[in-house]
Amino acid sequence: MLHFSKISTKGKDFNLIASGALAFKIHNKILKDETFHKDAKISRNMLLGGAPAKAINANRRNVFFVILSDVDRTNVQALCKLIDEERAKGSYAVCEVIPLYYNDLSFKALKNLRQSFDEVIELNKFNLGSSKALMSAEQQRCLITDYSLSMARIMYHVCVKDFAPLVAPEPKGELVYAG
């Protein structure tokens, strides 16, 4: 099941999509962060048949941040189709994958994601400074959650400040003063 949230501010949309138990927890933590509440409207719904229950703004470019866990249980084809259509309109999409298992289904899903998204970030086991892997699954999840929250903040600020609308500005007439 794909959870879709749109954060709208300053006439720009930041779209957050999550699938999988851990991804949904991260999705909720991101939406509770105060960074995303200032002068913004948040709408949440589900992706039905690969399309949001409420339409994405067709007249502007959008930014998408997708978090997927349990990739082997998720059918990513519908998601990839949506992202392909949005990228054709000039949108930008980043996918963060938290693989729980490596099998044929997850490898195929990763291949499809890499072909459809601008960036695919695969989060595996994290290491600390001495290259010693963190042992506790809870520590891993905390680190992944913090990383995801930081990534979402960065993408949101880029979206709000730098991601210009696709529509060209209307030409302004020049005023000529006779003097």
N, CA, C and O of each residue as an XYZ file, in Angstrom:
716
protein
N       0.838     -1.168      0.000
C       0.000      0.000      0.000
C       0.890      1.240      0.000
O       1.833      1.330      0.786
N       0.594      2.185     -0.872
C       1.383      3.405     -0.989
C       0.658      4.557     -0.288
O      -0.507      4.837     -0.571
N       1.355      5.206      0.615
C       0.807      6.359      1.330
C       1.357      7.616      0.670
O       2.567      7.753      0.492
N       0.472      8.521      0.313
C       0.838      9.710     -0.450
C       0.479     10.957      0.353
O      -0.653     11.090      0.819
N       1.425     11.861      0.514
C       1.176     13.142      1.173
C       1.729     14.247      0.313
O       2.804     14.124     -0.274
N       0.975     15.340      0.244
C       1.418     16.500     -0.514
C       1.526     17.673      0.449
O       0.576     17.998      1.162
N       2.690     18.300      0.462
C       2.913     19.481      1.288
C       3.016     20.655      0.327
O       3.964     20.743     -0.454
N       2.043     21.557      0.384
C       1.982     22.689     -0.537
C       2.322     23.972      0.199
O       1.760     24.265      1.254
N       3.242     24.728     -0.365
C       3.599     26.029      0.181
C       4.198     26.883     -0.919
O       4.908     26.376     -1.787
N       3.920     28.164     -0.888
C       4.433     29.128     -1.864
C       4.168     28.687     -3.302
O       4.985     28.921     -4.193
N       3.013     28.044     -3.518
C       2.645     27.616     -4.865
C       3.436     26.436     -5.393
O       3.408     26.161     -6.592
N       4.139     25.737     -4.522
C       4.944     24.583     -4.934
C       4.534     23.377     -4.107
O       4.122     23.506     -2.954
N       4.654     22.206     -4.713
C       4.261     20.973     -4.034
C       5.464     20.080     -3.787
O       6.286     19.857     -4.676
N       5.554     19.574     -2.567
C       6.532     18.569     -2.189
C       5.736     17.308     -1.901
O       4.921     17.289     -0.979
N       5.959     16.257     -2.674
C       5.189     15.027     -2.572
C       6.004     13.956     -1.865
O       7.140     13.666     -2.241
N       5.409     13.380     -0.842
C       6.059     12.355     -0.039
C       5.253     11.067     -0.188
O       4.050     11.049      0.072
N       5.921      9.990     -0.609
C       5.262      8.704     -0.818
C       6.017      7.659     -0.008
O       7.247      7.641      0.000
N       5.273      6.785      0.677
C       5.905      5.742      1.482
C       5.185      4.415      1.280
O       3.969      4.366      1.091
N       5.972      3.338      1.325
C       5.406      1.998      1.257
C       6.231      1.073      2.122
O       7.459      1.058      2.034
N       5.559      0.303      2.955
C       6.228     -0.615      3.869
C       6.125     -0.101      5.294
O       5.946      1.097      5.515
N       6.236     -0.995      6.253
C       6.033     -0.644      7.657
C       7.035      0.409      8.147
O       6.634      1.419      8.724
N       8.317      0.185      7.924
C       9.324      1.147      8.371
C       9.194      2.461      7.610
O       9.329      3.534      8.198
N       8.934      2.385      6.311
C       8.762      3.604      5.509
C       7.573      4.421      6.003
O       7.639      5.650      6.031
N       6.495      3.760      6.390
C       5.317      4.470      6.888
C       5.624      5.168      8.207
O       5.158      6.284      8.437
N       6.400      4.526      9.076
C       6.793      5.172     10.341
C       7.635      6.413     10.058
O       7.444      7.453     10.687
N       8.559      6.303      9.118
C       9.399      7.452      8.752
C       8.532      8.547      8.134
O       8.705      9.723      8.454
N       7.608      8.180      7.261
C       6.670      9.107      6.620
C       5.918      9.913      7.682
O       5.813     11.135      7.576
N       5.401      9.234      8.695
C       4.672      9.920      9.761
C       5.574     10.848     10.568
O       5.163     11.944     10.949
N       6.802     10.408     10.827
C       7.734     11.251     11.585
C       8.081     12.510     10.789
O       8.185     13.595     11.360
N       8.258     12.371      9.487
C       8.538     13.535      8.638
C       7.377     14.514      8.695
O       7.586     15.718      8.842
N       6.148     14.006      8.578
C       4.986     14.898      8.574
C       4.754     15.576      9.916
O       4.120     16.629      9.971
N       5.258     14.987     11.004
C       5.120     15.606     12.328
C       6.201     16.642     12.591
O       6.085     17.421     13.537
N       7.241     16.670     11.782
C       8.344     17.613     11.976
C       7.875     19.031     11.699
O       7.170     19.273     10.720
N       8.257     19.961     12.550
C       7.779     21.351     12.430
C       8.265     22.044     11.159
O       7.655     23.024     10.730
N       9.332     21.567     10.554
C       9.836     22.143      9.308
C       8.759     22.170      8.232
O       8.703     23.103      7.431
N       7.912     21.162      8.211
C       6.940     21.000      7.142
C       5.589     21.651      7.454
O       4.660     21.554      6.652
N       5.471     22.305      8.599
C       4.197     22.915      8.982
C       4.137     24.421      8.761
O       3.046     24.991      8.725
N       5.275     25.071      8.615
C       5.306     26.525      8.503
C       4.740     26.963      7.146
O       5.293     26.629      6.098
N       3.640     27.711      7.179
C       2.988     28.251      5.971
C       2.710     27.166      4.933
O       2.816     27.418      3.732
N       2.362     25.979      5.376
C       2.149     24.879      4.435
C       0.807     24.209      4.705
O       0.277     24.235      5.815
N       0.286     23.614      3.646
C      -0.931     22.818      3.750
C      -0.549     21.379      3.434
O       0.054     21.104      2.397
N      -0.904     20.460      4.333
C      -0.566     19.052      4.145
C      -1.842     18.273      3.838
O      -2.818     18.337      4.586
N      -1.820     17.550      2.745
C      -2.939     16.668      2.426
C      -2.410     15.248      2.310
O      -1.360     15.011      1.712
N      -3.155     14.294      2.895
C      -2.727     12.897      2.914
C      -3.789     12.038      2.250
O      -4.984     12.247      2.457
N      -3.358     11.085      1.463
C      -4.266     10.093      0.907
C      -3.469      8.893      0.443
O      -2.263      8.809      0.676
N      -4.128      7.985     -0.200
C      -3.498      6.761     -0.661
C      -3.329      6.803     -2.165
O      -4.045      7.517     -2.867
N      -2.380      6.034     -2.647
C      -2.245      5.869     -4.089
C      -3.117      4.692     -4.496
O      -2.894      3.561     -4.064
N      -4.099      4.964     -5.319
C      -5.024      3.925     -5.767
C      -4.720      3.589     -7.213
O      -4.821      4.448     -8.089
N      -4.350      2.356     -7.465
C      -4.033      1.948     -8.828
C      -2.873      2.720     -9.416
O      -2.813      2.923    -10.629
N      -1.944      3.155     -8.571
C      -0.764      3.870     -9.054
C      -0.965      5.360     -9.201
O      -0.033      6.069     -9.582
N      -2.172      5.865     -8.906
C      -2.417      7.307     -9.017
C      -2.961      7.805     -7.688
O      -3.703      7.090     -7.016
N      -2.599      9.028     -7.299
C      -3.101      9.557     -6.035
C      -4.624      9.700     -6.085
O      -5.199      9.973     -7.139
N      -5.267      9.511     -4.929
C      -6.716      9.672     -4.864
C      -7.101     11.105     -5.254
O      -8.164     11.329     -5.832
N      -6.240     12.065     -4.938
C      -6.428     13.449     -5.377
C      -5.339     13.750     -6.401
O      -4.177     13.397     -6.199
N      -5.710     14.394     -7.483
C      -4.780     14.590     -8.598
C      -3.583     15.455     -8.214
O      -3.694     16.385     -7.415
N      -2.445     15.125     -8.800
C      -1.247     15.944     -8.672
C      -1.440     17.150     -9.583
O      -2.061     17.040    -10.640
N      -0.914     18.288     -9.180
C      -1.061     19.486    -10.008
C      -0.378     19.268    -11.348
O       0.841     19.118    -11.417
N      -1.167     19.252    -12.402
C      -0.656     18.950    -13.735
C       0.069     20.130    -14.366
O       0.884     19.942    -15.268
N      -0.214     21.332    -13.907
C       0.345     22.519    -14.561
C       1.677     22.966    -13.973
O       2.187     24.015    -14.366
N       2.249     22.219    -13.062
C       3.543     22.617    -12.514
C       4.434     21.412    -12.269
O       3.978     20.278    -12.128
N       5.718     21.708    -12.225
C       6.668     20.649    -11.905
C       6.565     20.351    -10.417
O       6.255     21.238     -9.622
N       6.820     19.124    -10.045
C       6.707     18.703     -8.657
C       7.992     18.018     -8.207
O       8.783     17.543     -9.023
N       8.178     17.979     -6.908
C       9.297     17.251     -6.316
C       8.716     16.059     -5.565
O       7.754     16.205     -4.812
N       9.304     14.874     -5.772
C       8.842     13.651     -5.136
C       9.953     13.050     -4.300
O      11.087     12.918     -4.761
N       9.626     12.685     -3.068
C      10.546     11.940     -2.206
C       9.814     10.669     -1.807
O       8.799     10.717     -1.113
N      10.338      9.532     -2.251
C       9.687      8.240     -2.042
C      10.558      7.398     -1.125
O      11.764      7.278     -1.340
N       9.939      6.810     -0.091
C      10.645      5.934      0.840
C       9.985      4.562      0.755
O       8.781      4.430      0.972
N      10.776      3.551      0.439
C      10.251      2.195      0.300
C      11.003      1.241      1.219
O      12.231      1.170      1.179
N      10.269      0.516      2.040
C      10.827     -0.621      2.763
C       9.980     -1.824      2.357
O       8.916     -1.646      1.765
N      10.413     -3.005      2.651
C       9.709     -4.219      2.206
C       9.538     -4.211      0.686
O       8.449     -4.490      0.183
N      10.603     -3.895     -0.041
C      10.527     -3.748     -1.500
C      10.052     -5.024     -2.166
O       9.364     -4.970     -3.185
N      10.408     -6.176     -1.605
C      10.011     -7.431     -2.224
C       8.505     -7.681     -2.148
O       7.987     -8.537     -2.865
N       7.795     -6.941     -1.284
C       6.343     -7.089     -1.175
C       5.585     -5.993     -1.915
O       4.356     -6.029     -1.979
N       6.290     -5.033     -2.466
C       5.660     -3.884     -3.107
C       5.736     -4.013     -4.620
O       6.797     -4.301     -5.174
N       4.624     -3.802     -5.274
C       4.617     -3.753     -6.729
C       4.992     -2.318     -7.122
O       4.184     -1.402     -6.966
N       6.196     -2.125     -7.622
C       6.673     -0.775     -7.917
C       6.339     -0.320     -9.336
O       6.615      0.825     -9.692
N       5.754     -1.194    -10.149
C       5.480     -0.828    -11.540
C       4.535      0.371    -11.651
O       4.774      1.273    -12.455
N       3.470      0.388    -10.854
C       2.516      1.498    -10.906
C       3.179      2.789    -10.430
O       2.954      3.855    -11.002
N       3.992      2.689     -9.389
C       4.713      3.852     -8.877
C       5.685      4.373     -9.933
O       5.756      5.581    -10.163
N       6.434      3.479    -10.575
C       7.394      3.871    -11.603
C       6.685      4.545    -12.782
O       7.209      5.499    -13.356
N       5.520      4.061    -13.137
C       4.748      4.674    -14.224
C       4.356      6.106    -13.863
O       4.485      7.015    -14.683
N       3.877      6.303    -12.636
C       3.519      7.649    -12.164
C       4.731      8.571    -12.210
O       4.632      9.701    -12.688
N       5.869      8.101    -11.718
C       7.084      8.922    -11.678
C       7.588      9.199    -13.092
O       8.043     10.309    -13.367
N       7.519      8.223    -13.992
C       7.917      8.456    -15.390
C       7.089      9.580    -16.013
O       7.628     10.451    -16.696
N       5.774      9.552    -15.774
C       4.891     10.600    -16.314
C       5.237     11.962    -15.734
O       5.256     12.959    -16.455
N       5.508     12.010    -14.441
C       5.841     13.277    -13.791
C       7.205     13.801    -14.260
O       7.364     15.002    -14.480
N       8.179     12.914    -14.410
C       9.498     13.344    -14.882
C       9.428     13.866    -16.307
O      10.191     14.760    -16.672
N       8.528     13.325    -17.116
C       8.353     13.824    -18.487
C       7.863     15.270    -18.482
O       8.077     16.003    -19.447
N       7.204     15.681    -17.395
C       6.719     17.059    -17.261
C       7.750     17.968    -16.587
O       7.489     19.151    -16.370
N       8.914     17.419    -16.259
C       9.964     18.228    -15.647
C      10.052     18.092    -14.143
O      10.769     18.863    -13.505
N       9.356     17.149    -13.557
C       9.420     16.947    -12.111
C      10.721     16.248    -11.730
O      11.411     15.686    -12.581
N      11.043     16.292    -10.438
C      12.264     15.680     -9.928
C      11.870     14.649     -8.875
O      11.040     14.938     -8.012
N      12.456     13.447     -8.932
C      12.058     12.368     -8.029
C      13.259     11.634     -7.468
O      14.164     11.234     -8.200
N      13.251     11.465     -6.148
C      14.293     10.724     -5.443
C      13.625      9.587     -4.693
O      12.589      9.778     -4.056
N      14.215      8.409     -4.767
C      13.685      7.239     -4.075
C      14.722      6.742     -3.081
O      15.895      6.578     -3.416
N      14.276      6.505     -1.861
C      15.125      5.947     -0.825
C      14.607      4.546     -0.530
O      13.452      4.376     -0.139
N      15.453      3.552     -0.714
C      15.052      2.158     -0.546
C      15.730      1.589      0.692
O      16.942      1.711      0.864
N      14.932      0.966      1.551
C      15.446      0.311      2.746
C      15.187     -1.186      2.561
O      14.139     -1.684      2.973
N      16.126     -1.908      1.949
C      15.883     -3.324      1.663
C      15.953     -4.169      2.933
O      16.930     -4.107      3.679
N      14.910     -4.953      3.165
C      14.932     -5.868      4.302
C      15.492     -7.218      3.890
O      16.169     -7.889      4.669
N      15.203     -7.605      2.661
C      15.688     -8.885      2.138
C      16.201     -8.669      0.724
O      15.764     -7.755      0.025
N      17.121     -9.509      0.315
C      17.583     -9.487     -1.064
C      17.114    -10.770     -1.737
O      17.531    -11.868     -1.368
N      16.249    -10.619     -2.719
C      15.769    -11.753     -3.495
C      15.455    -11.256     -4.906
O      15.645    -10.078     -5.209
N      14.977    -12.149     -5.760
C      14.713    -11.772     -7.157
C      13.717    -10.625     -7.275
O      13.896     -9.727     -8.098
N      12.665    -10.655     -6.453
C      11.652     -9.585     -6.523
C      12.247     -8.222     -6.170
O      11.957     -7.225     -6.831
N      13.079     -8.180     -5.128
C      13.661     -6.893     -4.741
C      14.694     -6.415     -5.768
O      14.808     -5.213     -6.006
N      15.445     -7.330     -6.377
C      16.397     -6.929     -7.416
C      15.677     -6.356     -8.636
O      16.113     -5.356     -9.206
N      14.568     -6.997     -9.036
C      13.774     -6.473    -10.155
C      13.191     -5.108     -9.818
O      13.190     -4.203    -10.652
N      12.693     -4.962     -8.593
C      12.123     -3.681     -8.167
C      13.185     -2.586     -8.189
O      12.929     -1.478     -8.662
N      14.378     -2.894     -7.679
C      15.463     -1.906     -7.688
C      15.840     -1.506     -9.113
O      16.119     -0.336     -9.374
N      15.850     -2.454    -10.020
C      16.167     -2.150    -11.418
C      15.122     -1.198    -12.004
O      15.475     -0.225    -12.671
N      13.842     -1.474    -11.757
C      12.777     -0.586    -12.243
C      12.877      0.804    -11.627
O      12.686      1.807    -12.314
N      13.174      0.863    -10.339
C      13.290      2.154     -9.661
C      14.444      2.970    -10.240
O      14.300      4.170    -10.472
N      15.585      2.327    -10.474
C      16.747      3.043    -11.021
C      16.470      3.614    -12.406
O      17.030      4.644    -12.780
N      15.600      2.942    -13.172
C      15.260      3.427    -14.511
C      14.240      4.568    -14.474
O      14.167      5.354    -15.419
N      13.460      4.668    -13.408
C      12.362      5.636    -13.369
C      12.664      6.893    -12.567
O      12.099      7.947    -12.860
N      13.525      6.819    -11.575
C      13.788      7.943    -10.683
C      15.065      8.668    -11.079
O      15.951      8.095    -11.711
N      15.146      9.947    -10.694
C      16.382     10.704    -10.907
C      17.504     10.141    -10.038
O      18.640      9.999    -10.491
N      17.176      9.825     -8.787
C      18.151      9.268     -7.851
C      17.500      8.132     -7.074
O      16.342      8.240     -6.669
N      18.234      7.045     -6.865
C      17.783      5.959     -5.998
C      18.882      5.740     -4.961
O      20.017      5.399     -5.296
N      18.519      5.943     -3.705
C      19.458      5.786     -2.602
C      19.093      4.511     -1.869
O      17.978      4.372     -1.364
N      20.034      3.580     -1.811
C      19.782      2.305     -1.148
C      20.444      2.325      0.222
O      21.666      2.427      0.329
N      19.633      2.228      1.265
C      20.144      2.257      2.628
C      20.309      0.831      3.134
O      19.334      0.099      3.309
N      21.544      0.458      3.363
C      21.851     -0.868      3.906
C      22.266     -0.706      5.354
O      21.912      0.279      6.001
N      23.008     -1.660      5.857
C      23.520     -1.554      7.212
C      24.516     -0.405      7.275
O      25.393     -0.271      6.422
N      24.360      0.415      8.296
C      25.250      1.552      8.470
C      26.459      1.157      9.302
O      26.394      0.273     10.156
N      27.555      1.833      9.028
C      28.782      1.620      9.794
C      29.114      2.883     10.564
O      28.743      3.988     10.166
N      29.813      2.708     11.661
C      30.323      3.844     12.411
C      31.762      4.091     11.995
O      32.294      3.364     11.157
N      32.395      5.096     12.561
C      33.723      5.523     12.160
C      34.747      4.414     12.017
O      35.580      4.475     11.113
N      34.719      3.409     12.867
C      35.721      2.348     12.812
C      35.301      1.199     11.899
O      35.872      0.112     11.978
N      34.309      1.425     11.034
C      33.786      0.425     10.104
C      33.099     -0.741     10.809
O      32.878     -1.793     10.209
N      32.767     -0.552     12.069
C      32.056     -1.594     12.791
C      30.558     -1.367     12.594
O      30.036     -0.297     12.907
N      29.888     -2.364     12.083
C      28.453     -2.236     11.812
C      27.679     -2.124     13.126
O      28.019     -2.763     14.122
N      26.643     -1.308     13.105
C      25.767     -1.229     14.266
C      25.066     -2.574     14.436
O      24.623     -3.168     13.453
N      24.965     -3.045     15.641
C      24.413     -4.368     15.869
C      22.900     -4.363     16.031
O      22.211     -5.217     15.474
N      22.401     -3.443     16.761
C      20.983     -3.448     17.095
C      20.123     -2.984     15.923
O      20.412     -1.971     15.287
N      19.070     -3.735     15.650
C      18.129     -3.329     14.593
C      17.488     -2.001     14.951
O      17.185     -1.197     14.069
N      17.279     -1.765     16.248
C      16.690     -0.497     16.691
C      17.641      0.663     16.394
O      17.198      1.732     15.975
N      18.938      0.463     16.605
C      19.912      1.503     16.272
C      19.899      1.774     14.773
O      19.956      2.925     14.342
N      19.824      0.710     13.985
C      19.764      0.865     12.535
C      18.560      1.717     12.138
O      18.686      2.650     11.345
N      17.404      1.391     12.689
C      16.175      2.119     12.341
C      16.247      3.574     12.755
O      15.784      4.450     12.025
N      16.829      3.847     13.930
C      16.973      5.241     14.379
C      17.854      6.024     13.411
O      17.528      7.152     13.039
N      18.958      5.428     13.010
C      19.875      6.086     12.092
C      19.226      6.306     10.723
O      19.364      7.376     10.130
N      18.519      5.287     10.224
C      17.824      5.410      8.943
C      16.747      6.485      9.021
O      16.584      7.266      8.083
N      16.014      6.534     10.127
C      14.966      7.541     10.298
C      15.562      8.943     10.319
O      15.052      9.843      9.652
N      16.637      9.134     11.080
C      17.284     10.452     11.132
C      17.807     10.866      9.761
O      17.658     12.019      9.358
N      18.416      9.932      9.052
C      18.923     10.211      7.708
C      17.775     10.605      6.785
O      17.889     11.577      6.038
N      16.677      9.868      6.827
C      15.519     10.137      5.971
C      14.910     11.499      6.278
O      14.546     12.241      5.365
N      14.801     11.823      7.550
C      14.253     13.119      7.952
C      15.133     14.256      7.447
O      14.622     15.263      6.954
N      16.446     14.105      7.564
C      17.373     15.122      7.047
C      17.257     15.260      5.535
O      17.246     16.374      5.011
N      17.170     14.141      4.836
C      17.021     14.163      3.379
C      15.721     14.855      2.980
O      15.705     15.649      2.040
N      14.641     14.561      3.684
C      13.345     15.187      3.382
C      13.416     16.698      3.596
O      12.889     17.460      2.786
N      14.062     17.138      4.676
C      14.200     18.590      4.929
C      14.971     19.267      3.798
O      14.565     20.319      3.305
N      16.081     18.660      3.392
C      16.890     19.238      2.309
C      16.067     19.350      1.036
O      16.038     20.403      0.398
N      15.399     18.262      0.667
C      14.607     18.276     -0.565
C      13.465     19.280     -0.490
O      13.161     19.951     -1.477
N      12.834     19.387      0.668
C      11.736     20.333      0.850
C      12.219     21.768      0.669
O      11.577     22.563     -0.018
N      13.347     22.097      1.284
C      13.873     23.469      1.165
C      14.295     23.781     -0.264
O      14.100     24.902     -0.733
N      14.868     22.807     -0.964
C      15.214     23.001     -2.370
C      13.943     23.217     -3.184
O      13.895     24.083     -4.057
N      12.929     22.434     -2.895
C      11.647     22.546     -3.606
C      11.060     23.938     -3.411
O      10.661     24.579     -4.383
N      11.001     24.411     -2.182
C      10.359     25.689     -1.875
C      11.158     26.868     -2.420
O      10.577     27.832     -2.917
N      12.477     26.800     -2.331
C      13.300     27.953     -2.713
C      13.729     27.958     -4.169
O      13.686     28.999     -4.824
N      14.139     26.810     -4.683
C      14.819     26.797     -5.972
C      14.069     26.138     -7.115
O      14.442     26.330     -8.272
N      13.051     25.387     -6.841
C      12.391     24.637     -7.898
C      11.335     25.522     -8.537
O      10.213     25.628     -8.043
N      11.707     26.154     -9.638
C      10.854     27.146    -10.287
C       9.726     26.475    -11.065
O       9.882     25.352    -11.543
N       8.578     27.168    -11.195
C       7.480     26.612    -11.991
C       7.892     26.464    -13.455
O       8.751     27.195    -13.949
N       7.271     25.516    -14.130
C       7.573     25.239    -15.531
C       7.057     26.344    -16.446
O       7.634     26.588    -17.506
N       5.980     27.013    -16.051
C       5.344     28.039    -16.875
C       6.253     29.269    -16.940
O       6.732     29.750    -15.913
N       6.484     29.771    -18.151
C       7.326     30.957    -18.341
C       6.573     32.196    -17.865
O       5.353     32.269    -18.010
N       7.287     33.173    -17.297
C       6.617     34.390    -16.840
C       6.076     35.186    -18.020
O       6.633     35.174    -19.117
N       4.978     35.872    -17.759
C       4.385     36.695    -18.811
C       5.275     37.907    -19.067
O       5.838     38.474    -18.129
N       5.407     38.312    -20.349
C       6.255     39.476    -20.638
C       5.617     40.734    -20.057
O       4.402     40.922    -20.104
N       6.469     41.574    -19.515
C       5.981     42.822    -18.935
C       6.306     43.964    -19.894
O       7.387     44.022    -20.480
N       5.363     44.845    -20.033
C       5.582     46.000    -20.890
C       6.534     46.983    -20.223
O       6.530     47.132    -19.001
N       7.350     47.654    -21.035
C       8.280     48.627    -20.475
C       7.639     50.000    -20.497
O       6.944     50.373    -21.443
N       7.888     50.733    -19.444
C       7.364     52.089    -19.376
C       8.421     53.044    -19.922
O       9.581     52.985    -19.516
N       8.034     53.905    -20.822
C       8.950     54.879    -21.388
C       8.506     56.248    -20.946
O       7.347     56.624    -21.125
N       9.425     56.995    -20.370
C       9.097     58.328    -19.879
C       9.650     59.362    -20.870
O      10.816     59.325    -21.261
N       8.773     60.267    -21.250
C       9.223     61.353    -22.119
C       9.618     62.498    -21.216
O       8.885     62.855    -20.294
N      10.733     63.052    -21.469
C      11.148     64.047    -20.526
C      11.676     65.217    -21.127
O      12.070     66.148    -20.424
